[in-house]
Every structure is written in C-alpha cells, then in structure tokens.
PDB file of C-alpha atoms and ligand atoms in Angstrom:
ATOM      1  CA  UNK A   1      -1.328 -17.618  14.318  1.00  0.00           C
ATOM      2  CA  UNK A   2      -3.869 -15.632  12.370  1.00  0.00           C
ATOM      3  CA  UNK A   3      -2.424 -16.207   8.878  1.00  0.00           C
ATOM      4  CA  UNK A   4      -1.075 -19.740   9.112  1.00  0.00           C
ATOM      5  CA  UNK A   5      -0.295 -21.068   5.598  1.00  0.00           C
ATOM      6  CA  UNK A   6      -1.817 -18.013   3.899  1.00  0.00           C
ATOM      7  CA  UNK A   7       0.046 -16.543   0.934  1.00  0.00           C
ATOM      8  CA  UNK A   8       0.274 -12.746   0.888  1.00  0.00           C
ATOM      9  CA  UNK A   9       1.559 -10.628  -1.987  1.00  0.00           C
ATOM     10  CA  UNK A  10       2.780  -7.270  -0.693  1.00  0.00           C
ATOM     11  CA  UNK A  11       3.790  -4.756  -3.328  1.00  0.00           C
ATOM     12  CA  UNK A  12       6.463  -2.181  -2.482  1.00  0.00           C
ATOM     13  CA  UNK A  13       7.658  -4.353   0.425  1.00  0.00           C
ATOM     14  CA  UNK A  14      11.410  -3.880  -0.079  1.00  0.00           C
ATOM     15  CA  UNK A  15      11.359  -1.079   2.499  1.00  0.00           C
ATOM     16  CA  UNK A  16       9.131   1.122   4.624  1.00  0.00           C
ATOM     17  CA  UNK A  17       5.539   0.312   5.480  1.00  0.00           C
ATOM     18  CA  UNK A  18       5.469  -2.667   3.069  1.00  0.00           C
ATOM     19  CA  UNK A  19       8.493  -4.237   4.802  1.00  0.00           C
ATOM     20  CA  UNK A  20       6.746  -3.803   8.179  1.00  0.00           C
ATOM     21  CA  UNK A  21       3.667  -5.540   6.744  1.00  0.00           C
ATOM     22  CA  UNK A  22       5.856  -8.394   5.454  1.00  0.00           C
ATOM     23  CA  UNK A  23       7.505  -8.964   8.864  1.00  0.00           C
ATOM     24  CA  UNK A  24       4.200  -8.621  10.748  1.00  0.00           C
ATOM     25  CA  UNK A  25       2.342 -11.009   8.432  1.00  0.00           C
ATOM     26  CA  UNK A  26       5.225 -13.500   8.580  1.00  0.00           C
ATOM     27  CA  UNK A  27       4.993 -13.551  12.404  1.00  0.00           C
ATOM     28  CA  UNK A  28       1.358 -14.595  11.949  1.00  0.00           C
ATOM     29  CA  UNK A  29       2.378 -17.528   9.731  1.00  0.00           C
ATOM     30  CA  UNK A  30       1.929 -16.070   6.232  1.00  0.00           C
ATOM     31  CA  UNK A  31       4.321 -16.747   3.377  1.00  0.00           C
ATOM     32  CA  UNK A  32       5.184 -13.507   1.627  1.00  0.00           C
ATOM     33  CA  UNK A  33       5.674 -12.464  -1.974  1.00  0.00           C
ATOM     34  CA  UNK A  34       7.563  -9.175  -2.187  1.00  0.00           C
ATOM     35  CA  UNK A  35       6.724  -7.418  -5.460  1.00  0.00           C
ATOM     36  CA  UNK A  36       8.950  -4.381  -5.789  1.00  0.00           C
ATOM     37  CA  UNK A  37      10.976  -2.519  -8.363  1.00  0.00           C
ATOM     38  CA  UNK A  38      13.937  -2.407  -5.907  1.00  0.00           C
ATOM     39  CA  UNK A  39      15.801  -5.343  -4.430  1.00  0.00           C
ATOM     40  CA  UNK A  40      13.848  -7.215  -1.746  1.00  0.00           C
ATOM     41  CA  UNK A  41      16.752  -9.074  -0.067  1.00  0.00           C
ATOM     42  CA  UNK A  42      16.478  -7.158   3.241  1.00  0.00           C
ATOM     43  CA  UNK A  43      12.794  -7.984   3.566  1.00  0.00           C
ATOM     44  CA  UNK A  44      13.348 -11.622   2.569  1.00  0.00           C
ATOM     45  CA  UNK A  45      15.706 -11.788   5.584  1.00  0.00           C
ATOM     46  CA  UNK A  46      13.208 -10.034   7.886  1.00  0.00           C
ATOM     47  CA  UNK A  47      10.570 -12.602   6.911  1.00  0.00           C
ATOM     48  CA  UNK A  48      12.996 -15.488   7.552  1.00  0.00           C
ATOM     49  CA  UNK A  49      13.901 -13.945  10.950  1.00  0.00           C
ATOM     50  CA  UNK A  50      10.174 -13.899  11.727  1.00  0.00           C
ATOM     51  CA  UNK A  51      10.063 -17.651  11.045  1.00  0.00           C
ATOM     52  CA  UNK A  52       8.518 -17.724   7.583  1.00  0.00           C
ATOM     53  CA  UNK A  53       9.486 -17.749   3.913  1.00  0.00           C
ATOM     54  CA  UNK A  54       9.475 -15.052   1.237  1.00  0.00           C
ATOM     55  CA  UNK A  55       9.831 -14.863  -2.510  1.00  0.00           C
ATOM     56  CA  UNK A  56      11.068 -11.639  -4.125  1.00  0.00           C
ATOM     57  CA  UNK A  57       9.735 -10.963  -7.616  1.00  0.00           C
ATOM     58  CA  UNK A  58      11.142  -7.842  -9.263  1.00  0.00           C
ATOM     59  CA  UNK A  59       8.028  -6.045 -10.467  1.00  0.00           C
ATOM     60  CA  UNK A  60       7.173  -2.609 -11.787  1.00  0.00           C
ATOM     61  CA  UNK A  61       3.487  -2.344 -10.892  1.00  0.00           C
ATOM     62  CA  UNK A  62       2.901   0.245 -13.614  1.00  0.00           C
ATOM     63  CA  UNK A  63       3.476  -2.536 -16.184  1.00  0.00           C
ATOM     64  CA  UNK A  64       0.540  -4.934 -16.427  1.00  0.00           C
ATOM     65  CA  UNK A  65       2.508  -7.872 -17.952  1.00  0.00           C
ATOM     66  CA  UNK A  66       5.010  -7.706 -15.062  1.00  0.00           C
ATOM     67  CA  UNK A  67       2.133  -7.882 -12.558  1.00  0.00           C
ATOM     68  CA  UNK A  68       0.654 -10.880 -14.401  1.00  0.00           C
ATOM     69  CA  UNK A  69       4.052 -12.641 -14.353  1.00  0.00           C
ATOM     70  CA  UNK A  70       4.498 -11.790 -10.636  1.00  0.00           C
ATOM     71  CA  UNK A  71       1.134 -13.360  -9.697  1.00  0.00           C
ATOM     72  CA  UNK A  72       1.982 -16.478 -11.724  1.00  0.00           C
ATOM     73  CA  UNK A  73       5.385 -16.748 -10.024  1.00  0.00           C
ATOM     74  CA  UNK A  74       3.676 -16.420  -6.627  1.00  0.00           C
ATOM     75  CA  UNK A  75       1.184 -19.162  -7.473  1.00  0.00           C
ATOM     76  CA  UNK A  76       3.845 -21.427  -9.004  1.00  0.00           C
ATOM     77  CA  UNK A  77       5.973 -21.125  -5.851  1.00  0.00           C
ATOM     78  CA  UNK A  78       3.318 -21.338  -3.124  1.00  0.00           C
ATOM     79  CA  UNK A  79       0.213 -22.848  -4.830  1.00  0.00           C
ATOM     80  CA  UNK A  80      -2.219 -20.145  -3.697  1.00  0.00           C
ATOM     81  CA  UNK A  81      -2.757 -16.393  -3.416  1.00  0.00           C
ATOM     82  CA  UNK A  82      -4.926 -15.407  -0.444  1.00  0.00           C
ATOM     83  CA  UNK A  83      -4.033 -11.780   0.241  1.00  0.00           C
ATOM     84  CA  UNK A  84      -2.922  -8.836  -1.879  1.00  0.00           C
ATOM     85  CA  UNK A  85      -1.646  -5.667  -0.218  1.00  0.00           C
ATOM     86  CA  UNK A  86      -1.342  -2.922  -2.836  1.00  0.00           C
ATOM     87  CA  UNK A  87       1.259  -0.780  -1.098  1.00  0.00           C
ATOM     88  CA  UNK A  88       3.784   0.189  -3.828  1.00  0.00           C
ATOM     89  CA  UNK A  89       3.761   3.863  -4.734  1.00  0.00           C
ATOM     90  CA  UNK A  90       5.890   6.773  -5.825  1.00  0.00           C
ATOM     91  CA  UNK A  91       6.122   8.910  -2.746  1.00  0.00           C
ATOM     92  CA  UNK A  92       9.664   9.397  -1.421  1.00  0.00           C
ATOM     93  CA  UNK A  93      10.928  11.248  -4.486  1.00  0.00           C
ATOM     94  CA  UNK A  94       8.010  13.593  -4.917  1.00  0.00           C
ATOM     95  CA  UNK A  95       9.158  17.183  -4.591  1.00  0.00           C
ATOM     96  CA  UNK A  96       6.426  19.576  -3.547  1.00  0.00           C
ATOM     97  CA  UNK A  97       6.052  22.420  -6.011  1.00  0.00           C
ATOM     98  CA  UNK A  98       3.382  24.783  -7.314  1.00  0.00           C
ATOM     99  CA  UNK A  99       0.989  22.950  -9.664  1.00  0.00           C
ATOM    100  CA  UNK A 100       1.853  25.355 -12.481  1.00  0.00           C
ATOM    101  CA  UNK A 101       5.365  23.836 -12.498  1.00  0.00           C
ATOM    102  CA  UNK A 102       4.113  20.259 -12.623  1.00  0.00           C
ATOM    103  CA  UNK A 103       4.278  18.723 -16.087  1.00  0.00           C
ATOM    104  CA  UNK A 104       1.602  16.489 -17.515  1.00  0.00           C
ATOM    105  CA  UNK A 105       4.251  13.743 -17.875  1.00  0.00           C
ATOM    106  CA  UNK A 106       5.061  13.881 -14.135  1.00  0.00           C
ATOM    107  CA  UNK A 107       1.342  13.775 -13.337  1.00  0.00           C
ATOM    108  CA  UNK A 108       0.748  10.770 -15.623  1.00  0.00           C
ATOM    109  CA  UNK A 109       3.750   8.845 -14.274  1.00  0.00           C
ATOM    110  CA  UNK A 110       2.474   9.040 -10.690  1.00  0.00           C
ATOM    111  CA  UNK A 111      -1.024   7.934 -11.729  1.00  0.00           C
ATOM    112  CA  UNK A 112       0.449   5.012 -13.706  1.00  0.00           C
ATOM    113  CA  UNK A 113       2.259   3.662 -10.651  1.00  0.00           C
ATOM    114  CA  UNK A 114       0.010   4.646  -7.744  1.00  0.00           C
ATOM    115  CA  UNK A 115      -3.384   4.044  -9.349  1.00  0.00           C
ATOM    116  CA  UNK A 116      -2.968   1.848 -12.449  1.00  0.00           C
ATOM    117  CA  UNK A 117      -0.498  -0.288 -10.453  1.00  0.00           C
ATOM    118  CA  UNK A 118      -3.289  -1.179  -8.013  1.00  0.00           C
ATOM    119  CA  UNK A 119      -5.626  -2.025 -10.895  1.00  0.00           C
ATOM    120  CA  UNK A 120      -2.970  -4.213 -12.590  1.00  0.00           C
ATOM    121  CA  UNK A 121      -2.266  -6.208  -9.433  1.00  0.00           C
ATOM    122  CA  UNK A 122      -5.960  -6.799  -8.698  1.00  0.00           C
ATOM    123  CA  UNK A 123      -6.412  -8.065 -12.271  1.00  0.00           C
ATOM    124  CA  UNK A 124      -3.335 -10.252 -11.905  1.00  0.00           C
ATOM    125  CA  UNK A 125      -4.442 -12.026  -8.691  1.00  0.00           C
ATOM    126  CA  UNK A 126      -8.122 -12.392  -9.580  1.00  0.00           C
ATOM    127  CA  UNK A 127      -7.768 -15.700 -11.509  1.00  0.00           C
ATOM    128  CA  UNK A 128      -6.089 -17.229  -8.435  1.00  0.00           C
ATOM    129  CA  UNK A 129      -8.593 -15.825  -5.903  1.00  0.00           C
ATOM    130  CA  UNK A 130     -11.902 -16.173  -7.676  1.00  0.00           C
ATOM    131  CA  UNK A 131     -12.647 -19.776  -6.671  1.00  0.00           C
ATOM    132  CA  UNK A 132     -11.847 -19.560  -2.968  1.00  0.00           C
ATOM    133  CA  UNK A 133     -12.089 -15.864  -2.039  1.00  0.00           C
ATOM    134  CA  UNK A 134      -9.434 -13.551  -0.675  1.00  0.00           C
ATOM    135  CA  UNK A 135      -8.556 -10.198   0.840  1.00  0.00           C
ATOM    136  CA  UNK A 136      -7.314  -7.116  -0.959  1.00  0.00           C
ATOM    137  CA  UNK A 137      -6.043  -4.078   0.944  1.00  0.00           C
ATOM    138  CA  UNK A 138      -5.167  -0.945  -1.020  1.00  0.00           C
ATOM    139  CA  UNK A 139      -2.959   1.690   0.578  1.00  0.00           C
ATOM    140  CA  UNK A 140      -4.280   5.177  -0.098  1.00  0.00           C
ATOM    141  CA  UNK A 141      -3.270   8.237   1.938  1.00  0.00           C
ATOM    142  CA  UNK A 142      -4.855  10.612   4.437  1.00  0.00           C
ATOM    143  CA  UNK A 143      -3.583  13.382   2.148  1.00  0.00           C
ATOM    144  CA  UNK A 144      -6.776  12.821   0.131  1.00  0.00           C
ATOM    145  CA  UNK A 145      -8.661  14.332   3.106  1.00  0.00           C
ATOM    146  CA  UNK A 146      -6.076  16.984   3.952  1.00  0.00           C
ATOM    147  CA  UNK A 147      -5.426  18.127   0.362  1.00  0.00           C
ATOM    148  CA  UNK A 148      -1.691  18.769   0.829  1.00  0.00           C
ATOM    149  CA  UNK A 149      -0.571  21.591  -1.509  1.00  0.00           C
ATOM    150  CA  UNK A 150       2.254  20.982  -3.972  1.00  0.00           C
ATOM    151  CA  UNK A 151       1.478  17.371  -4.822  1.00  0.00           C
ATOM    152  CA  UNK A 152      -1.832  17.216  -6.721  1.00  0.00           C
ATOM    153  CA  UNK A 153      -0.643  14.233  -8.786  1.00  0.00           C
ATOM    154  CA  UNK A 154       0.061  12.158  -5.659  1.00  0.00           C
ATOM    155  CA  UNK A 155      -3.132  13.208  -3.856  1.00  0.00           C
ATOM    156  CA  UNK A 156      -5.269  12.567  -6.965  1.00  0.00           C
ATOM    157  CA  UNK A 157      -3.614   9.172  -7.501  1.00  0.00           C
ATOM    158  CA  UNK A 158      -4.476   8.170  -3.923  1.00  0.00           C
ATOM    159  CA  UNK A 159      -8.040   9.522  -4.156  1.00  0.00           C
ATOM    160  CA  UNK A 160      -8.494   7.284  -7.179  1.00  0.00           C
ATOM    161  CA  UNK A 161      -7.273   4.305  -5.124  1.00  0.00           C
ATOM    162  CA  UNK A 162     -10.202   4.839  -2.748  1.00  0.00           C
ATOM    163  CA  UNK A 163     -12.691   5.145  -5.636  1.00  0.00           C
ATOM    164  CA  UNK A 164     -11.240   2.022  -7.256  1.00  0.00           C
ATOM    165  CA  UNK A 165     -11.594   0.180  -3.939  1.00  0.00           C
ATOM    166  CA  UNK A 166     -15.336   0.840  -3.906  1.00  0.00           C
ATOM    167  CA  UNK A 167     -15.809  -0.380  -7.521  1.00  0.00           C
ATOM    168  CA  UNK A 168     -13.700  -3.467  -6.938  1.00  0.00           C
ATOM    169  CA  UNK A 169     -15.597  -4.276  -3.721  1.00  0.00           C
ATOM    170  CA  UNK A 170     -18.812  -4.359  -5.774  1.00  0.00           C
ATOM    171  CA  UNK A 171     -17.290  -6.419  -8.600  1.00  0.00           C
ATOM    172  CA  UNK A 172     -15.561  -8.921  -6.323  1.00  0.00           C
ATOM    173  CA  UNK A 173     -18.089  -9.398  -3.507  1.00  0.00           C
ATOM    174  CA  UNK A 174     -19.735 -12.363  -5.256  1.00  0.00           C
ATOM    175  CA  UNK A 175     -16.321 -14.043  -5.329  1.00  0.00           C
ATOM    176  CA  UNK A 176     -15.921 -13.640  -1.536  1.00  0.00           C
ATOM    177  CA  UNK A 177     -13.105 -11.180  -2.084  1.00  0.00           C
ATOM    178  CA  UNK A 178     -13.094  -8.217   0.331  1.00  0.00           C
ATOM    179  CA  UNK A 179     -11.492  -4.997  -0.900  1.00  0.00           C
ATOM    180  CA  UNK A 180     -10.664  -2.249   1.576  1.00  0.00           C
ATOM    181  CA  UNK A 181      -8.389   0.779   1.876  1.00  0.00           C
ATOM    182  CA  UNK A 182      -6.060   2.056   4.557  1.00  0.00           C
ATOM    183  CA  UNK A 183      -5.310   5.783   4.433  1.00  0.00           C
ATOM    184  CA  UNK A 184      -2.164   6.466   6.483  1.00  0.00           C
ATOM    185  CA  UNK A 185      -1.189   9.896   7.694  1.00  0.00           C
ATOM    186  CA  UNK A 186       2.482  10.928   7.696  1.00  0.00           C
ATOM    187  CA  UNK A 187       4.519   7.877   8.784  1.00  0.00           C
ATOM    188  CA  UNK A 188       8.260   7.607   9.489  1.00  0.00           C
ATOM    189  CA  UNK A 189       9.132   5.070   6.799  1.00  0.00           C
ATOM    190  CA  UNK A 190      12.318   5.427   4.738  1.00  0.00           C
ATOM    191  CA  UNK A 191      10.164   7.014   2.031  1.00  0.00           C
ATOM    192  CA  UNK A 192       8.293   9.258   4.483  1.00  0.00           C
ATOM    193  CA  UNK A 193      11.521  10.668   5.908  1.00  0.00           C
ATOM    194  CA  UNK A 194      13.099  11.114   2.465  1.00  0.00           C
ATOM    195  CA  UNK A 195       9.986  12.932   1.266  1.00  0.00           C
ATOM    196  CA  UNK A 196      10.038  15.247   4.271  1.00  0.00           C
ATOM    197  CA  UNK A 197      13.724  16.125   3.770  1.00  0.00           C
ATOM    198  CA  UNK A 198      13.231  16.810   0.057  1.00  0.00           C
ATOM    199  CA  UNK A 199      10.402  19.349   0.323  1.00  0.00           C
ATOM    200  CA  UNK A 200      11.048  22.393  -1.855  1.00  0.00           C
ATOM    201  CA  UNK A 201       8.114  24.432  -0.544  1.00  0.00           C
ATOM    202  CA  UNK A 202       8.929  26.342   2.673  1.00  0.00           C
ATOM    203  CA  UNK A 203       7.084  24.023   5.079  1.00  0.00           C
ATOM    204  CA  UNK A 204       8.311  22.902   8.533  1.00  0.00           C
ATOM    205  CA  UNK A 205       8.955  19.154   9.150  1.00  0.00           C
ATOM    206  CA  UNK A 206       5.681  17.286   8.668  1.00  0.00           C
ATOM    207  CA  UNK A 207       5.495  15.967  12.227  1.00  0.00           C
ATOM    208  CA  UNK A 208       5.931  19.486  13.591  1.00  0.00           C
ATOM    209  CA  UNK A 209       3.181  20.635  11.249  1.00  0.00           C
ATOM    210  CA  UNK A 210       0.785  17.756  11.982  1.00  0.00           C
ATOM    211  CA  UNK A 211       1.448  16.751  15.581  1.00  0.00           C
ATOM    212  CA  UNK A 212      -0.653  19.469  17.219  1.00  0.00           C
ATOM    213  CA  UNK A 213      -3.612  18.625  14.992  1.00  0.00           C
ATOM    214  CA  UNK A 214      -3.561  14.961  15.973  1.00  0.00           C
ATOM    215  CA  UNK A 215      -5.679  13.576  18.827  1.00  0.00           C
ATOM    216  CA  UNK A 216      -2.865  11.114  19.520  1.00  0.00           C
ATOM    217  CA  UNK A 217       0.147  13.407  19.685  1.00  0.00           C
ATOM    218  CA  UNK A 218       3.032  11.170  18.723  1.00  0.00           C
ATOM    219  CA  UNK A 219       4.819  10.185  15.523  1.00  0.00           C
ATOM    220  CA  UNK A 220       3.470   7.247  13.490  1.00  0.00           C
ATOM    221  CA  UNK A 221       5.821   4.385  12.646  1.00  0.00           C
ATOM    222  CA  UNK A 222       5.381   1.717   9.915  1.00  0.00           C
ATOM    223  CA  UNK A 223       4.730  -0.927  12.604  1.00  0.00           C
ATOM    224  CA  UNK A 224       1.680   1.063  13.786  1.00  0.00           C
ATOM    225  CA  UNK A 225      -0.097   0.080  10.574  1.00  0.00           C
ATOM    226  CA  UNK A 226       0.454  -3.682  10.840  1.00  0.00           C
ATOM    227  CA  UNK A 227      -2.481  -4.491  13.153  1.00  0.00           C
ATOM    228  CA  UNK A 228      -4.963  -2.753  10.881  1.00  0.00           C
ATOM    229  CA  UNK A 229      -3.634  -4.505   7.760  1.00  0.00           C
ATOM    230  CA  UNK A 230      -3.838  -7.837   9.601  1.00  0.00           C
ATOM    231  CA  UNK A 231      -7.435  -7.137  10.643  1.00  0.00           C
ATOM    232  CA  UNK A 232      -8.400  -6.409   7.023  1.00  0.00           C
ATOM    233  CA  UNK A 233      -6.587  -9.568   5.842  1.00  0.00           C
ATOM    234  CA  UNK A 234      -8.354 -12.051   8.131  1.00  0.00           C
ATOM    235  CA  UNK A 235     -11.940 -13.175   8.626  1.00  0.00           C
ATOM    236  CA  UNK A 236     -12.192 -10.827  11.614  1.00  0.00           C
ATOM    237  CA  UNK A 237     -13.249  -8.331   8.914  1.00  0.00           C
ATOM    238  CA  UNK A 238     -15.286 -10.814   6.819  1.00  0.00           C
ATOM    239  CA  UNK A 239     -18.332  -8.495   6.439  1.00  0.00           C
ATOM    240  CA  UNK A 240     -16.357  -5.302   5.812  1.00  0.00           C
ATOM    241  CA  UNK A 241     -15.719  -4.289   2.211  1.00  0.00           C
ATOM    242  CA  UNK A 242     -15.394  -1.124   0.129  1.00  0.00           C
ATOM    243  CA  UNK A 243     -14.312   0.833   3.209  1.00  0.00           C
ATOM    244  CA  UNK A 244     -11.488   3.237   3.984  1.00  0.00           C
ATOM    245  CA  UNK A 245      -9.939   3.347   7.451  1.00  0.00           C
ATOM    246  CA  UNK A 246      -7.929   6.487   8.172  1.00  0.00           C
ATOM    247  CA  UNK A 247      -4.771   5.926  10.215  1.00  0.00           C
ATOM    248  CA  UNK A 248      -3.631   9.426  11.153  1.00  0.00           C
ATOM    249  CA  UNK A 249      -3.952   9.762  14.932  1.00  0.00           C
ATOM    250  CA  UNK A 250      -7.153  11.745  14.401  1.00  0.00           C
ATOM    251  CA  UNK A 251      -5.571  14.573  12.364  1.00  0.00           C
ATOM    252  CA  UNK A 252      -8.357  14.652   9.778  1.00  0.00           C
ATOM    253  CA  UNK A 253     -11.124  14.978  12.426  1.00  0.00           C
ATOM    254  CA  UNK A 254     -11.128  18.749  12.463  1.00  0.00           C
TER     255      UNK A 254
HETATM  256  N1  NAD B   1       5.030   7.214   4.759  1.00  0.00           N
HETATM  257  C1  NAD B   1       3.988   8.044   4.743  1.00  0.00           C
HETATM  258  O1  NAD B   1       3.980   9.108   5.358  1.00  0.00           O
HETATM  259  C2  NAD B   1       2.755   7.656   3.944  1.00  0.00           C
HETATM  260  C3  NAD B   1       1.584   8.387   4.144  1.00  0.00           C
HETATM  261  C4  NAD B   1       0.448   8.048   3.424  1.00  0.00           C
HETATM  262  C5  NAD B   1       0.487   6.998   2.527  1.00  0.00           C
HETATM  263  N2  NAD B   1       1.645   6.311   2.342  1.00  0.00           N
HETATM  264  C6  NAD B   1       1.624   5.211   1.387  1.00  0.00           C
HETATM  265  O2  NAD B   1       2.093   4.040   2.020  1.00  0.00           O
HETATM  266  C7  NAD B   1       2.718   3.205   1.041  1.00  0.00           C
HETATM  267  C8  NAD B   1       4.112   2.837   1.485  1.00  0.00           C
HETATM  268  O3  NAD B   1       4.859   4.025   1.611  1.00  0.00           O
HETATM  269  P1  NAD B   1       6.262   4.107   2.332  1.00  0.00           P
HETATM  270  O4  NAD B   1       6.233   5.306   3.173  1.00  0.00           O
HETATM  271  O5  NAD B   1       6.617   2.797   2.919  1.00  0.00           O
HETATM  272  O6  NAD B   1       7.187   4.437   1.062  1.00  0.00           O
HETATM  273  P2  NAD B   1       8.641   3.948   0.670  1.00  0.00           P
HETATM  274  O7  NAD B   1       9.088   4.899  -0.370  1.00  0.00           O
HETATM  275  O8  NAD B   1       9.489   3.788   1.887  1.00  0.00           O
HETATM  276  O9  NAD B   1       8.392   2.509   0.008  1.00  0.00           O
HETATM  277  C9  NAD B   1       7.735   2.394  -1.220  1.00  0.00           C
HETATM  278  C10 NAD B   1       8.173   1.114  -1.893  1.00  0.00           C
HETATM  279  O10 NAD B   1       7.481   1.030  -3.163  1.00  0.00           O
HETATM  280  C11 NAD B   1       8.415   0.615  -4.165  1.00  0.00           C
HETATM  281  N3  NAD B   1       7.997   1.071  -5.492  1.00  0.00           N
HETATM  282  C12 NAD B   1       8.034   2.341  -5.975  1.00  0.00           C
HETATM  283  N4  NAD B   1       7.624   2.346  -7.256  1.00  0.00           N
HETATM  284  C13 NAD B   1       7.321   1.057  -7.586  1.00  0.00           C
HETATM  285  C14 NAD B   1       6.858   0.426  -8.769  1.00  0.00           C
HETATM  286  N5  NAD B   1       6.641   1.120  -9.898  1.00  0.00           N
HETATM  287  N6  NAD B   1       6.640  -0.914  -8.748  1.00  0.00           N
HETATM  288  C15 NAD B   1       6.883  -1.631  -7.613  1.00  0.00           C
HETATM  289  N7  NAD B   1       7.347  -1.084  -6.477  1.00  0.00           N
HETATM  290  C16 NAD B   1       7.562   0.249  -6.463  1.00  0.00           C
HETATM  291  C17 NAD B   1       9.732   1.244  -3.727  1.00  0.00           C
HETATM  292  O11 NAD B   1      10.844   0.598  -4.339  1.00  0.00           O
HETATM  293  C18 NAD B   1       9.675   1.074  -2.211  1.00  0.00           C
HETATM  294  O12 NAD B   1      10.228  -0.168  -1.804  1.00  0.00           O
HETATM  295  C19 NAD B   1       2.679   3.987  -0.270  1.00  0.00           C
HETATM  296  O13 NAD B   1       1.529   3.599  -0.988  1.00  0.00           O
HETATM  297  C20 NAD B   1       2.533   5.420   0.203  1.00  0.00           C
HETATM  298  O14 NAD B   1       1.950   6.246  -0.776  1.00  0.00           O
HETATM  299  C21 NAD B   1       2.782   6.621   3.023  1.00  0.00           C
END
C-alpha cells in the first residue's frame, strides 16, 4: 500500500473527482479528511468500503478561519497531516455567458473559492507539515490552456492556481513540501455533467466538442485522475515540484 498510515485532506471530496481521490487514496491505506461545504456522508462510506477511515469537516474554503479549524480538527483526530489535495471549486453551477454580462461580484466570488481557497488551505496545513514534509496537489484546469469562452472568472481563477503552485513550491521546498498542479480536461464528474447541461451559450455537449481534438478519443472519468494524484502524493515524485501535469487526453497539444 503506497499511502499506509498517511493522512490526506481532500477538499471538495463530497462528490465528483474529490470523492474518487478519497476512495482511491483509501485503497492505498490513507486516512481521509473530507473538507467540503456539502455533506460528506457518501464519501465517508466509500472510504470505509475501501477499508479505511474518514472524517468529514464541513468547510467553506473561501473562509480562512474555517480552513484553520478544519486542519486542526484533522490533526486532533489523526495526529498528522501528510497530504493536501486542493480540489474544491465552484464549477458545476457556472453558466457560460458573454463577459459583458458577468458582474464583478460573480467574478470575485469564484476567485475567493477557487484561488483564495487554495491559499487558505495551504496556510492552514503548513504548521502541521513544516517539521516532517508533505505533499500538496492543487487542482487547476486545462481550460487555462484552451481559454474557454464565457467563463473568464473560472479560467482566471484556475490560472492563478498554477501561478500560486509555483510560488508555494519555492517557499515550501526547504520544508520538504512538494507542491504540484493537475490540470484536468473535461471530466464526467457530477459537477462536470451539471455544468455541461447548464450551458447557456449555444455550444454542443463538451465531449462532442472535445473528443475529436483529443489524442485519446474517449471520455474522461473521475477515476482516471486517481493514479496521477497518487503519484504526486508519494515519494515516487519526490524531486518534482512547482509543475503542472495536464490530464486531457492530449487535447491541448494542437
Ligand atoms: N469535471 C471537470 O470537467 C473538471 C475539469 C477541469 C477541472 N476540474 C476541477 O476539478 C475539481 C473537482 O471538480 P468536480 O468536477 O469533481 O466538481 P464537483 O462540482 O462535482 O465537485 C466539487 C466539490 O467542491 C465542493 N465545493 C464547492 N464550493 C466549495 C467551498 N466553497 N468550500 C468547500 N467545498 C466546496 C462541492 O460541494 C463539491 O463537493 C475542481 O477544482 C474543478 O474545477 C473539473
């Protein structure tokens, strides 16, 4: 087991890609802290079914004090924090629309969750990681390469996650903390499918739009991302930091 007795905080793990990470990490022996604004009971059960243990801590990552309290609760329960996967984001409910119709409040709200949320959680776990090292994986999005129209707030928030990853890698390297980014392409999570159904701009289903451009012409499922997150959370990637790995079946190659 690659993560035996490791403690992993996974934000936004109540559903979707985060829930797949939780189940996949649990199979490798990790104990999981689910930090999500929505109820985490389903994922707690998935982790138990995979033979491990999970703690759900209701957390809004846009609120720094809640992130601090979540990290403390994780440490109080399990006595360590080894891995942080910054996966929580506003995504499912984003309705594509012309940028002229996007208010500054909507823009700010997305940045507060998708970008500041990552910053808050890194700050929150640092006191518990700084003595013994750790792994931080931030989930960005391949949309930062594609530049999807109609969602500049989301794309900008995810571009900032990559930039933040590089700064944090520099600041945390001396503490033996690796910080890397995964940039998924369109993935059939609950959020991914909801987002696709809710598009207001006249675009065909995202798979239809993207499939032909991919080198690997098949849909991407949340479970596809687990191996990469595991790699970045173990010492198999000990000398890799500040990097972004794009997980989009080769779509962004052209
Ligand atoms: N699915 C895709 O196509 C795709 C593509 C690129 C990137 N991503 C990224 O992957 C990650 C997971 O996406 P997903 O598809 O599983 O989405 P999802 O909507 O299915 O799940 C997101 C989870 O984040 C939680 N969340 C939302 N706001 C929160 C907050 N303020 N505090 C704490 N938790 C909060 C939600 O409750 C939910 O459980 C996100 O960062 C998303 O931007 C997804």
